[in-house]
mmCIF file of C-alpha atoms and ligand atoms in Angstrom:
data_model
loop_
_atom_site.group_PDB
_atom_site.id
_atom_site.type_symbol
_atom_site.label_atom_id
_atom_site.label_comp_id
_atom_site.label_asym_id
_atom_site.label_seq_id
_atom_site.Cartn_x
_atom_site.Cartn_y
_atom_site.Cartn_z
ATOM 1 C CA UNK Y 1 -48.163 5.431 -27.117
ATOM 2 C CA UNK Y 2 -46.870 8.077 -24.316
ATOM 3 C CA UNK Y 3 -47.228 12.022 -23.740
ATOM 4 C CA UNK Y 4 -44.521 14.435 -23.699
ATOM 5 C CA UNK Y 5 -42.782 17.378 -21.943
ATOM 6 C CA UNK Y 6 -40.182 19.033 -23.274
ATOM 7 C CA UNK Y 7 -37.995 21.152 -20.904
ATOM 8 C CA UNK Y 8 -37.138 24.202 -22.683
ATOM 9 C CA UNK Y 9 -37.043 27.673 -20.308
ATOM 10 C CA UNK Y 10 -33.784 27.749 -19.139
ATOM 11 C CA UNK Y 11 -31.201 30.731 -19.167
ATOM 12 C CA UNK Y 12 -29.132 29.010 -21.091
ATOM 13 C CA UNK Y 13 -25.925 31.168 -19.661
ATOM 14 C CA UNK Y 14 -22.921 29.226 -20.245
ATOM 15 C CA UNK Y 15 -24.340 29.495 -23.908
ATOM 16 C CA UNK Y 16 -24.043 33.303 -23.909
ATOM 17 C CA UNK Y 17 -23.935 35.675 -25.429
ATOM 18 C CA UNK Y 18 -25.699 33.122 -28.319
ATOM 19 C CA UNK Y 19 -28.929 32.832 -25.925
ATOM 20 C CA UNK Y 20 -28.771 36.606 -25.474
ATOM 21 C CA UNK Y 21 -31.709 36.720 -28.774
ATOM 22 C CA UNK Y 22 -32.647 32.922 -28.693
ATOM 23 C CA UNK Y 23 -33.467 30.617 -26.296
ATOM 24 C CA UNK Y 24 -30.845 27.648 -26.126
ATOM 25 C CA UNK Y 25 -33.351 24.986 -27.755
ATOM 26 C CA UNK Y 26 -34.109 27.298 -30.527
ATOM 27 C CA UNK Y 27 -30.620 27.679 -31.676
ATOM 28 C CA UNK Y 28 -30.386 25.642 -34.607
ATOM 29 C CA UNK Y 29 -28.011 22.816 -35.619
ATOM 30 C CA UNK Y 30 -27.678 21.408 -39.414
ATOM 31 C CA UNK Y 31 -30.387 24.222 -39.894
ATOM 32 C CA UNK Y 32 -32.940 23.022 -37.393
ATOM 33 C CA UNK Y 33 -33.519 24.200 -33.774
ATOM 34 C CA UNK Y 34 -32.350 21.728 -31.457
ATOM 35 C CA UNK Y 35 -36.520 21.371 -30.278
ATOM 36 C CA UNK Y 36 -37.003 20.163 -33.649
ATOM 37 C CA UNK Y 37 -34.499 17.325 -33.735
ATOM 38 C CA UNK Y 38 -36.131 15.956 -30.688
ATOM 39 C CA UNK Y 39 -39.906 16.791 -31.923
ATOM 40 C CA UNK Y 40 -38.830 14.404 -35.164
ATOM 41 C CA UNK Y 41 -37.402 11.724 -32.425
ATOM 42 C CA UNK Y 42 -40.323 11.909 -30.395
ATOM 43 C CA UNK Y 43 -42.858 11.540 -33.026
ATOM 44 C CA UNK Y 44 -40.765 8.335 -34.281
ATOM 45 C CA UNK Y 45 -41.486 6.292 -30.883
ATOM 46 C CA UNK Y 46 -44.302 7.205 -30.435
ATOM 47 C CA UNK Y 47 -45.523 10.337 -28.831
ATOM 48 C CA UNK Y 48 -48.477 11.868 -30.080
ATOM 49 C CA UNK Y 49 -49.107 14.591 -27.564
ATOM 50 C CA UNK Y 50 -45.812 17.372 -26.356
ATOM 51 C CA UNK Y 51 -45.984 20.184 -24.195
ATOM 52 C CA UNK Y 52 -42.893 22.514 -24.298
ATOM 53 C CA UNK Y 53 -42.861 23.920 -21.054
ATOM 54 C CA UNK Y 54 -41.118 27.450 -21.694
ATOM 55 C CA UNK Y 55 -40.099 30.329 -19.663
ATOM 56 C CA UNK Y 56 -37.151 32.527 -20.642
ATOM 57 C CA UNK Y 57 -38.280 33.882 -24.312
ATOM 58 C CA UNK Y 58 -41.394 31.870 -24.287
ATOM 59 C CA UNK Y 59 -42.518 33.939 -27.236
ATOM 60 C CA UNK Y 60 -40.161 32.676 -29.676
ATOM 61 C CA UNK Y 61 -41.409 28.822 -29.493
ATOM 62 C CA UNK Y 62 -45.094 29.645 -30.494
ATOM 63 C CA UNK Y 63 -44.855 31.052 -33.784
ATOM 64 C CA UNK Y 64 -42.385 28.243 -34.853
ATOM 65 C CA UNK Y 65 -44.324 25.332 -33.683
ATOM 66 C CA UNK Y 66 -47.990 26.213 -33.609
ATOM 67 C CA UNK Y 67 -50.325 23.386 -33.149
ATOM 68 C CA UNK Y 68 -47.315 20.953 -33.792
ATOM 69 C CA UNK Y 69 -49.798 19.939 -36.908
ATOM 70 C CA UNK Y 70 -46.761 20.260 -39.546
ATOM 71 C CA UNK Y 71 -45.004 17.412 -37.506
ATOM 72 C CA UNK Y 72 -47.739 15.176 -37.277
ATOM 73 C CA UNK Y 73 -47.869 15.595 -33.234
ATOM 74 C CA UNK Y 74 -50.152 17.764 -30.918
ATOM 75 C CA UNK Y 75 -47.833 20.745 -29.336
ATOM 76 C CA UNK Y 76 -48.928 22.382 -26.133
ATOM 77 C CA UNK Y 77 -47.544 25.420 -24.165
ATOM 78 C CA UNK Y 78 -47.078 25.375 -20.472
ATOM 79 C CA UNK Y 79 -45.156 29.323 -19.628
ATOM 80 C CA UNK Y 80 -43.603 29.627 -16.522
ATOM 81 C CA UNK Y 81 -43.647 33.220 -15.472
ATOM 82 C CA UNK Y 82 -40.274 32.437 -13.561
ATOM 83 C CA UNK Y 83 -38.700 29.577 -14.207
ATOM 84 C CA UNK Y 84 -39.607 26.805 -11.672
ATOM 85 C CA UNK Y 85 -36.529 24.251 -12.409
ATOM 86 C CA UNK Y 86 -36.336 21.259 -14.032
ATOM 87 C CA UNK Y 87 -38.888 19.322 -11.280
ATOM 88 C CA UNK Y 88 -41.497 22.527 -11.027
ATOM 89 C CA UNK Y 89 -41.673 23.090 -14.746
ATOM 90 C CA UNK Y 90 -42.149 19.250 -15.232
ATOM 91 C CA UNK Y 91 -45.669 19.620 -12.822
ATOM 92 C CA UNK Y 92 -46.854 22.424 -14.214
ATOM 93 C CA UNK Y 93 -46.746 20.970 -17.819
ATOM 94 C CA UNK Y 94 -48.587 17.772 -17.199
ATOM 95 C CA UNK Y 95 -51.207 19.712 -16.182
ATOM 96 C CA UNK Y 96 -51.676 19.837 -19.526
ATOM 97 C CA UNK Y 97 -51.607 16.153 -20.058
ATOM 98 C CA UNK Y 98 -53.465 13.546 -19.076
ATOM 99 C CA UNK Y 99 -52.849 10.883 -16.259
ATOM 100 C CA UNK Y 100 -53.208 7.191 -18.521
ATOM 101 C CA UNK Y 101 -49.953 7.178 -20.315
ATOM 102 C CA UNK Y 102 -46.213 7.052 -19.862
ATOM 103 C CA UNK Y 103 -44.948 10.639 -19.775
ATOM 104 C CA UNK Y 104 -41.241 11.766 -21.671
ATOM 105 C CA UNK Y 105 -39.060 14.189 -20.325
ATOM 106 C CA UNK Y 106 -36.944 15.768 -22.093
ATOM 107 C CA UNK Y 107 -33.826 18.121 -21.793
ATOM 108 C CA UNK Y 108 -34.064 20.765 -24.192
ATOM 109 C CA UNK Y 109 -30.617 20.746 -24.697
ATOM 110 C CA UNK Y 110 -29.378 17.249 -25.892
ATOM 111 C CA UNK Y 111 -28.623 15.684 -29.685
ATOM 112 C CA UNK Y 112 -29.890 11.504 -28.579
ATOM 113 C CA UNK Y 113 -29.772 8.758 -30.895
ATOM 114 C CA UNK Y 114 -30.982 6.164 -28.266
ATOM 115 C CA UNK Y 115 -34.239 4.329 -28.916
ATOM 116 C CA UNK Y 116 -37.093 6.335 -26.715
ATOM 117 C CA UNK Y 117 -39.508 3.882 -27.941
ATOM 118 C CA UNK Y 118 -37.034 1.063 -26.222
ATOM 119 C CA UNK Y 119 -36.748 2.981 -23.260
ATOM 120 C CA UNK Y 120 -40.773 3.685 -23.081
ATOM 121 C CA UNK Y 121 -41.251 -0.310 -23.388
ATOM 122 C CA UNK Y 122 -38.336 -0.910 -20.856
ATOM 123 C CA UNK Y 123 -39.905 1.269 -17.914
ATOM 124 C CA UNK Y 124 -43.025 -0.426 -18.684
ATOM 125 C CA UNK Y 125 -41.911 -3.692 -18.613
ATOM 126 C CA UNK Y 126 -40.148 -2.706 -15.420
ATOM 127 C CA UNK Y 127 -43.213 -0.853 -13.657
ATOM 128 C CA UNK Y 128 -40.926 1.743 -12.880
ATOM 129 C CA UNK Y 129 -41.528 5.069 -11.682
ATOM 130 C CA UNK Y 130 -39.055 7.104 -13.241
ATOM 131 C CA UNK Y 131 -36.809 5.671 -15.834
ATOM 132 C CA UNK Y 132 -33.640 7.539 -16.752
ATOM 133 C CA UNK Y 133 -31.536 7.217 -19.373
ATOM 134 C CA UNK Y 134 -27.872 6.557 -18.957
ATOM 135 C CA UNK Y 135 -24.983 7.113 -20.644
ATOM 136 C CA UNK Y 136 -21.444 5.907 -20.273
ATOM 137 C CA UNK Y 137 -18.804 8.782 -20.698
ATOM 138 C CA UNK Y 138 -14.830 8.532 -21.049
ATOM 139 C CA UNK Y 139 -14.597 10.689 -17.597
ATOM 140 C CA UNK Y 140 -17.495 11.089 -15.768
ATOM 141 C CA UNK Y 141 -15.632 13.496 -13.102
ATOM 142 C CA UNK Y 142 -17.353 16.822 -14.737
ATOM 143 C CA UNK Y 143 -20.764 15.446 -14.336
ATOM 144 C CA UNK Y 144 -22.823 13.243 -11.245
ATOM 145 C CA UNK Y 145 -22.779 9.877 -11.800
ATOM 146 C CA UNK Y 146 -25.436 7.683 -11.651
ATOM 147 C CA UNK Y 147 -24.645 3.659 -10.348
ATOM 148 C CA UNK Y 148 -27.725 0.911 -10.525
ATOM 149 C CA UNK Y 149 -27.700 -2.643 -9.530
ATOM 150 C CA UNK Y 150 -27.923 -5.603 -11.588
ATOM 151 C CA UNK Y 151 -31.686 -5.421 -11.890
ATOM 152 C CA UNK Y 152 -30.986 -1.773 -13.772
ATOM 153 C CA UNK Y 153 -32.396 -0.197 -10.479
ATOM 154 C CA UNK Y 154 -30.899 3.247 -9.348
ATOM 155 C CA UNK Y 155 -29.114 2.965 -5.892
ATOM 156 C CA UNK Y 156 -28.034 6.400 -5.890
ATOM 157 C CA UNK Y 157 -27.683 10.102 -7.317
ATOM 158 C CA UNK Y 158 -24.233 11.318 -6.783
ATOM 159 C CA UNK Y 159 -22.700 14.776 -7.293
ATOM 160 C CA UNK Y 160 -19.259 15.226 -9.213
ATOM 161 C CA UNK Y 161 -16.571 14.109 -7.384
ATOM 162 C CA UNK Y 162 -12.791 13.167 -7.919
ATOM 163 C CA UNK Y 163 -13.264 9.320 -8.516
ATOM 164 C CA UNK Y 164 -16.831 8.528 -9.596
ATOM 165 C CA UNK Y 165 -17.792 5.133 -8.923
ATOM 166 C CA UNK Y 166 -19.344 4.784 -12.363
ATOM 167 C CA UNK Y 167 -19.053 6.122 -15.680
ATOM 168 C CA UNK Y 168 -23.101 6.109 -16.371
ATOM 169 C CA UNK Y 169 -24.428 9.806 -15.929
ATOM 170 C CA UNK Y 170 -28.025 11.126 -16.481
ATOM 171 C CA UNK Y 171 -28.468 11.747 -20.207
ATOM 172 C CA UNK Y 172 -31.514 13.900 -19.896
ATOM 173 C CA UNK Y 173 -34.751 11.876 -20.922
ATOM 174 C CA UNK Y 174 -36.665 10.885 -18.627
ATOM 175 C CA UNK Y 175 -39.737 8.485 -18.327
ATOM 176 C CA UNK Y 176 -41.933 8.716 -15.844
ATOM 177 C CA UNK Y 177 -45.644 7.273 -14.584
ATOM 178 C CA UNK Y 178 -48.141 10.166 -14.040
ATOM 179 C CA UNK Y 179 -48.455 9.506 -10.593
ATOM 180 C CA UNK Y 180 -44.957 10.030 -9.672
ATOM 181 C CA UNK Y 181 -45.262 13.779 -11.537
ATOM 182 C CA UNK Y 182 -48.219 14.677 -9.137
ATOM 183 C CA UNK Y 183 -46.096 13.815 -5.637
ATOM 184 C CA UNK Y 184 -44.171 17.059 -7.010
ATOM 185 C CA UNK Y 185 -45.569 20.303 -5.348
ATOM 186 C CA UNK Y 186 -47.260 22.367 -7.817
ATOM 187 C CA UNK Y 187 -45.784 26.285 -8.694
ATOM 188 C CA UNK Y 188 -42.960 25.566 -6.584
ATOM 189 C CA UNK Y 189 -39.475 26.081 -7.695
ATOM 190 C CA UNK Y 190 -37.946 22.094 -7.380
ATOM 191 C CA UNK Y 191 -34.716 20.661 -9.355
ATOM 192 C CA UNK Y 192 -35.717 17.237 -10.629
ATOM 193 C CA UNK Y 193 -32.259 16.086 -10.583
ATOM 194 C CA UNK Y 194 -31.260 17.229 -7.044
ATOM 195 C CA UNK Y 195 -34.423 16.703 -5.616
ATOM 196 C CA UNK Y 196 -36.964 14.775 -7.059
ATOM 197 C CA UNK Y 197 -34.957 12.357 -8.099
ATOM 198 C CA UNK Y 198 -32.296 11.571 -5.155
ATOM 199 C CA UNK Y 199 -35.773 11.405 -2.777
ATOM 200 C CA UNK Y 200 -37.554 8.761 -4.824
ATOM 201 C CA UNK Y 201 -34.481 5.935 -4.290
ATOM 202 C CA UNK Y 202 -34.938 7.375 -0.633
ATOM 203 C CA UNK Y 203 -38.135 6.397 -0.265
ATOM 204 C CA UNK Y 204 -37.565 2.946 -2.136
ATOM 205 C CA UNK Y 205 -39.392 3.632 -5.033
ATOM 206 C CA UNK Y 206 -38.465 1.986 -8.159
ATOM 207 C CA UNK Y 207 -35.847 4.519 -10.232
ATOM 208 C CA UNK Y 208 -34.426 2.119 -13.222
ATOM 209 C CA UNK Y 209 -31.655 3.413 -15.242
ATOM 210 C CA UNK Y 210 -32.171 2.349 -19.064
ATOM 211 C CA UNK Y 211 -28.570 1.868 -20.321
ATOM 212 C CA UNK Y 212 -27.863 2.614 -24.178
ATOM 213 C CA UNK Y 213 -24.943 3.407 -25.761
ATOM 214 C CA UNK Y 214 -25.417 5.598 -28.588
ATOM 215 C CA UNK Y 215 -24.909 9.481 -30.425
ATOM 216 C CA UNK Y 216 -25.191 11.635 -27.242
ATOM 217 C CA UNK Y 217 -24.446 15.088 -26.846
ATOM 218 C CA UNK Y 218 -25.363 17.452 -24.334
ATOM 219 C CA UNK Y 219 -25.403 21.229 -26.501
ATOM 220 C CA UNK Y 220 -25.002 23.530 -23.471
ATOM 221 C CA UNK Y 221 -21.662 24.826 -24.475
ATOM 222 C CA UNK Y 222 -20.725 27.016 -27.824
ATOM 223 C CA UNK Y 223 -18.117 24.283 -28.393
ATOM 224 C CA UNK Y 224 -20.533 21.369 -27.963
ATOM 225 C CA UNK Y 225 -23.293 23.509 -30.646
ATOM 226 C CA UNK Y 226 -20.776 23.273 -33.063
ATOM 227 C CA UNK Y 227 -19.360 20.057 -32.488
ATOM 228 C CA UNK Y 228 -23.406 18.714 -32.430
ATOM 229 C CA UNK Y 229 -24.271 20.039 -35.582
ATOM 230 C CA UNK Y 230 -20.936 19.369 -37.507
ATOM 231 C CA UNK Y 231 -21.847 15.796 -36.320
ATOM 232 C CA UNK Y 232 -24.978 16.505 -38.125
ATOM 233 C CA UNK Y 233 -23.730 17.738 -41.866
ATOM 234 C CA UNK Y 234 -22.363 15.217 -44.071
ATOM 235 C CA UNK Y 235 -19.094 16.432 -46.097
ATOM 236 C CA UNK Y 236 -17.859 19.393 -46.475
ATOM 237 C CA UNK Y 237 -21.500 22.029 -45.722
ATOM 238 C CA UNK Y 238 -24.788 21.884 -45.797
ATOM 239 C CA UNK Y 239 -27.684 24.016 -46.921
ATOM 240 C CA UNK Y 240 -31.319 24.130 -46.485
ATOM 241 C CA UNK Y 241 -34.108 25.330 -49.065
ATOM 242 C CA UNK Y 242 -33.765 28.443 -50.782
ATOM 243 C CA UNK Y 243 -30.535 29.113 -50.473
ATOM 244 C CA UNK Y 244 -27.979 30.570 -53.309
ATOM 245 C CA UNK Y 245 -24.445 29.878 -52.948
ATOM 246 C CA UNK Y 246 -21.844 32.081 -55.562
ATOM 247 C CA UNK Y 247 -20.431 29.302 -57.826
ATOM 248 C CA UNK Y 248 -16.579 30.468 -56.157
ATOM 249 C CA UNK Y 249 -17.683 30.326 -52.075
ATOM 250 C CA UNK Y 250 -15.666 27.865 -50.642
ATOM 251 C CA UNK Y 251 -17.407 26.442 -47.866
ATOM 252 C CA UNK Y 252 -15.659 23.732 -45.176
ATOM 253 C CA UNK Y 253 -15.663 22.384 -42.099
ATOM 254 C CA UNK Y 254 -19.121 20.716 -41.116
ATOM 255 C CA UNK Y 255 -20.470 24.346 -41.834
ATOM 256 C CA UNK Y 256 -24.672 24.341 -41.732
ATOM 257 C CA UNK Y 257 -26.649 27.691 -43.699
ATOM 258 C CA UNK Y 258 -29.972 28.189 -43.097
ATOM 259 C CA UNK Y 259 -32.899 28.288 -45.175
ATOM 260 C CA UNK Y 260 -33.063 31.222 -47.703
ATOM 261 C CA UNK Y 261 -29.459 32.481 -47.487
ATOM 262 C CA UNK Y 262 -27.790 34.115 -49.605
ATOM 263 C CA UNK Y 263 -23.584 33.556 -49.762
ATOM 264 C CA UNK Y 264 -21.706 35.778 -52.677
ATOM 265 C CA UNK Y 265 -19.157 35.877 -54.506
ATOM 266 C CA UNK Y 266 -15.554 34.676 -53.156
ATOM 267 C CA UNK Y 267 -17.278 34.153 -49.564
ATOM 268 C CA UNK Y 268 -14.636 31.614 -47.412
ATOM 269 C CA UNK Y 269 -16.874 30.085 -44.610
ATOM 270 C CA UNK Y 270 -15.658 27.183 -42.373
ATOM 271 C CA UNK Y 271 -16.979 25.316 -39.482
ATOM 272 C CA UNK Y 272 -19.767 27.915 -39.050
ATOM 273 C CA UNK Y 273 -23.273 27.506 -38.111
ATOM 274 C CA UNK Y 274 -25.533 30.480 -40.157
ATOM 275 C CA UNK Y 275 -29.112 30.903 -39.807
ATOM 276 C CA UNK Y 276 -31.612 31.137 -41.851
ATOM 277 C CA UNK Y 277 -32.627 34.519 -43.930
ATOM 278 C CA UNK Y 278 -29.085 35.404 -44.010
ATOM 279 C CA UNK Y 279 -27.022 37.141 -46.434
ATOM 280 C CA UNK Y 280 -22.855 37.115 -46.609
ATOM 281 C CA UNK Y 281 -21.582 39.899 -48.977
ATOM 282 C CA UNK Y 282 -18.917 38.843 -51.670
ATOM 283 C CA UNK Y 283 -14.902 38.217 -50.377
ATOM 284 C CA UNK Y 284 -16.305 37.543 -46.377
ATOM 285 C CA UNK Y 285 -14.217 35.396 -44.338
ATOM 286 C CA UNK Y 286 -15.956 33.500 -41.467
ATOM 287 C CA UNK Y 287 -14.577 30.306 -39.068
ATOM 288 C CA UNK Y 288 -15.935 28.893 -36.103
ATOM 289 C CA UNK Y 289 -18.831 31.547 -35.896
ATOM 290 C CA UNK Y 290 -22.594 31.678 -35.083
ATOM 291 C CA UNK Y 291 -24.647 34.215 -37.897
ATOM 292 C CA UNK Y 292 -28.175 34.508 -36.158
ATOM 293 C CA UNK Y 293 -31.256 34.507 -38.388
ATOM 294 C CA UNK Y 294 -31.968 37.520 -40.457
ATOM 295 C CA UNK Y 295 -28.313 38.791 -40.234
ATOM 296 C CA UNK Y 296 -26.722 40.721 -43.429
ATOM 297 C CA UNK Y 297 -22.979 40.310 -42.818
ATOM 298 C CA UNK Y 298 -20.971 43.198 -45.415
ATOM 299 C CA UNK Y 299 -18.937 42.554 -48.048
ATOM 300 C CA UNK Y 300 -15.039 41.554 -47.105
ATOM 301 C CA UNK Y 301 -15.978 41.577 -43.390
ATOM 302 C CA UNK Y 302 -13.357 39.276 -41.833
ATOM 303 C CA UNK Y 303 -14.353 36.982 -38.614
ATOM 304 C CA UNK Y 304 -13.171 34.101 -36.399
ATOM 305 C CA UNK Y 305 -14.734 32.923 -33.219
ATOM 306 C CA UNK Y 306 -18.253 35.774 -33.110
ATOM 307 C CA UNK Y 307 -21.753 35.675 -32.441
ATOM 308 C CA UNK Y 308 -22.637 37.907 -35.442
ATOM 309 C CA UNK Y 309 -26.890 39.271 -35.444
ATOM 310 C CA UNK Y 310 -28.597 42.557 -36.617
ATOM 311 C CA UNK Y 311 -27.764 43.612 -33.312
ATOM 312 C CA UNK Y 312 -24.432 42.234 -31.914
ATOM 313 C CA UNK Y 313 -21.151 41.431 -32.914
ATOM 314 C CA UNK Y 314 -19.524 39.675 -29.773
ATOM 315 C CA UNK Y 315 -16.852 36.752 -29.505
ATOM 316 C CA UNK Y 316 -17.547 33.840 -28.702
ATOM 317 C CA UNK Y 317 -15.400 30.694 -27.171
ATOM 318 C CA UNK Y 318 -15.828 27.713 -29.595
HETATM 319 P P1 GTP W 1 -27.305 26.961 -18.227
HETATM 320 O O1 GTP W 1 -27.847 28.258 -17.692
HETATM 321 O O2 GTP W 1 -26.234 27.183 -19.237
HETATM 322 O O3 GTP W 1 -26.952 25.955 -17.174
HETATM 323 O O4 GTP W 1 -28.493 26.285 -19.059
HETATM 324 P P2 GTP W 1 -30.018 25.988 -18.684
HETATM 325 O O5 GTP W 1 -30.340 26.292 -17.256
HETATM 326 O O6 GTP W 1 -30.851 26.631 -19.728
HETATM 327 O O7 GTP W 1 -30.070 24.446 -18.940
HETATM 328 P P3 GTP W 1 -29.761 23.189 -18.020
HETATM 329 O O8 GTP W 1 -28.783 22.360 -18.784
HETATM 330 O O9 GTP W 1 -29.399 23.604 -16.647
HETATM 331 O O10 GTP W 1 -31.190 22.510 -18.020
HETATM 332 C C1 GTP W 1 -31.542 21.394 -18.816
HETATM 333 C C2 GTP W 1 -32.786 21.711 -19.615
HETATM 334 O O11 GTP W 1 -33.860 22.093 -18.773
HETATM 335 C C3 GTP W 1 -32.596 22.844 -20.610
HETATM 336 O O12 GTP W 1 -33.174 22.474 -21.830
HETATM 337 C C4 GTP W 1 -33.334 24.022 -20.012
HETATM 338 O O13 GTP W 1 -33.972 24.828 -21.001
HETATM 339 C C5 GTP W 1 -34.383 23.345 -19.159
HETATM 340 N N1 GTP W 1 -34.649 24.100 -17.947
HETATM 341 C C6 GTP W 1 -33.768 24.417 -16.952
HETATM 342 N N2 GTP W 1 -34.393 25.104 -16.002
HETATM 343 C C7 GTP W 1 -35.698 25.220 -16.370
HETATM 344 C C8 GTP W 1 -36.850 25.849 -15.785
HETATM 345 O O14 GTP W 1 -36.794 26.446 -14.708
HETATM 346 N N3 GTP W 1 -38.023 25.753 -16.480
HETATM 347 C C9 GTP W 1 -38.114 25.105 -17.667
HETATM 348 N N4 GTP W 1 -39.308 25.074 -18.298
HETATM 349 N N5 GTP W 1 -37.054 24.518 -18.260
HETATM 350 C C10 GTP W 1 -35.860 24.576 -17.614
#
């Protein structure tokens, strides 16, 4: 059994103007928040206690997840008045937690497939510190790269460069022992991955990098939302409870609706990812565009490429 933390109060900026209304965990894919797709992972290996440590529109986590009690898993809320990085907001979470288990990071940002349960029994086998998981990517010069040794023991944290010595980068969970958490300063501002992280192999503590090669997908871009939850729906669309579609809507393209929508009459939608609550009047045309929750859209209103809410009606880059 482990704990949890779930890092979720980030800006979210290169996800803009979509994280103008939501934070970037709370947008959904295939009709669930990203959050939720990892709650449902980390309930499967395991984890019986999370705390989502929020910041930036802490408010709209809370009414969504409660107690975590419809999930089968205790939720717990640690708000950062400012938003103390990925290392600070880490701390100030497990103060919420006790000091006897494992503890799982996550990213609140990623789509993972990998066993958590594996890696939980891997950095226990190991009586790691820290164990990260790793991910081999195609070109690893857009991100840092992360090399190990045979023994699966991180020799280094390196920043992107022109000819990375290995294709294995940080995929965002982490595992850690308590003790390591506490060595980070409390209600400081600290990076995890440019500072925690690089110090530990400093100081010769035992970093292991848990290697599997699975569904990973980092959401922090409009293109990558898209792509994550088109990887999601099976065939053509798919929608969640509630939801009436006109008999003549033709709907492509990986597209997810929401819960309770409502699509009329001759409505063309393709690759589009619409909330839930949401009604499309009769002849719309949407592609490649994000309807927020709640959002009436008018009759024979024609869009490609927006971020379409009750309140804004910007493009987007998808
Ligand atoms: P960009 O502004 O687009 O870079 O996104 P971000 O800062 O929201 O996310 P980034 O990919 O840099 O961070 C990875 C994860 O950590 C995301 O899920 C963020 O929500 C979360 N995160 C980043 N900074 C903080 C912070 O200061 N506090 C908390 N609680 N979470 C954070």
């Amino acid at each position: 059994m482990a704990v949890g933390i779930l890092l979720v109060g980030g800006f979210g900026t290169r996800l803009k103007p979509l994280t103008d209304e939501s934070p970037k965990p709370m947008l959904p894919v295939a009709g669930l928040p990203v959050t939720e797709h990892q709650i449902l992972a980390a309930k499967k290996a395991g984890v019986h206690t999370l705390v989502l440590a929020t910041s930036y529109l802490a408010e709209i986590f809370t009414p969504y997840f409660g107690d975590g009690a419809k999930w089968g898993i205790k939720i717990l809320y640690a708000v950062e008045k400012e938003p103390l990085g990925t290392g600070g907001a880490i701390r100030n979470a497990a103060e919420l937690l006790g000091r006897d288990e494992p503890v799982v990071v996550f990213n609140g940002d990623v789509l993972s497939r990998h066993s958590i349960a594996d890696q939980i029994k891997f950095h226990t086998d190991n009586k790691a510190d820290v164990t990260l998981h790793l991910i081999d990517v195609e070109d690893a010069r857009a991100f840092g790269c992360v090399p190990t040794d045979a023994d699966g023991r991180v020799t280094a944290f390196l920043e992107k460069m022109d000819n990375p010595v290995t294709n294995s980068i940080n995929a965002g969970c982490y595992v850690f022992s308590p003790d390591v958490i506490d060595k980070i300063p409390l209600g400081t501002v600290v990076s995890v991955e440019r500072e925690t992280f690089p110090a530990l192999v400093a100081s010769g503590r035992s970093v292991f990098g848990y290697k599997e090669q699975s569904y990973w997908l980092d959401v922090g871009t409009p293109a990558a939302l898209f792509k994550g939850s088109r990887d999601l729906v099976e065939g053509d669309f798919q929608a969640m409870a509630g939801t009436t579609i006109a008999p003549d809507a033709v709907i492509t393209g990986g597209t997810s609706i929401g819960a309770r929508c409502t699509i009329g009459a001759g409505v063309h939608i393709d690759d589009c990812i619409i909330g839930d609550d949401v009604m499309i009047g009769d002849g719309a045309r949407l592609s490649h565009s994000f309807i927020a929750h709640g959002t009436a859209v008018a009759a024979g209103v024609q869009k490609s490429a927006h971020y379409l809410s009750q309140k804004l009606d910007l493009p987007i880059i998808v």
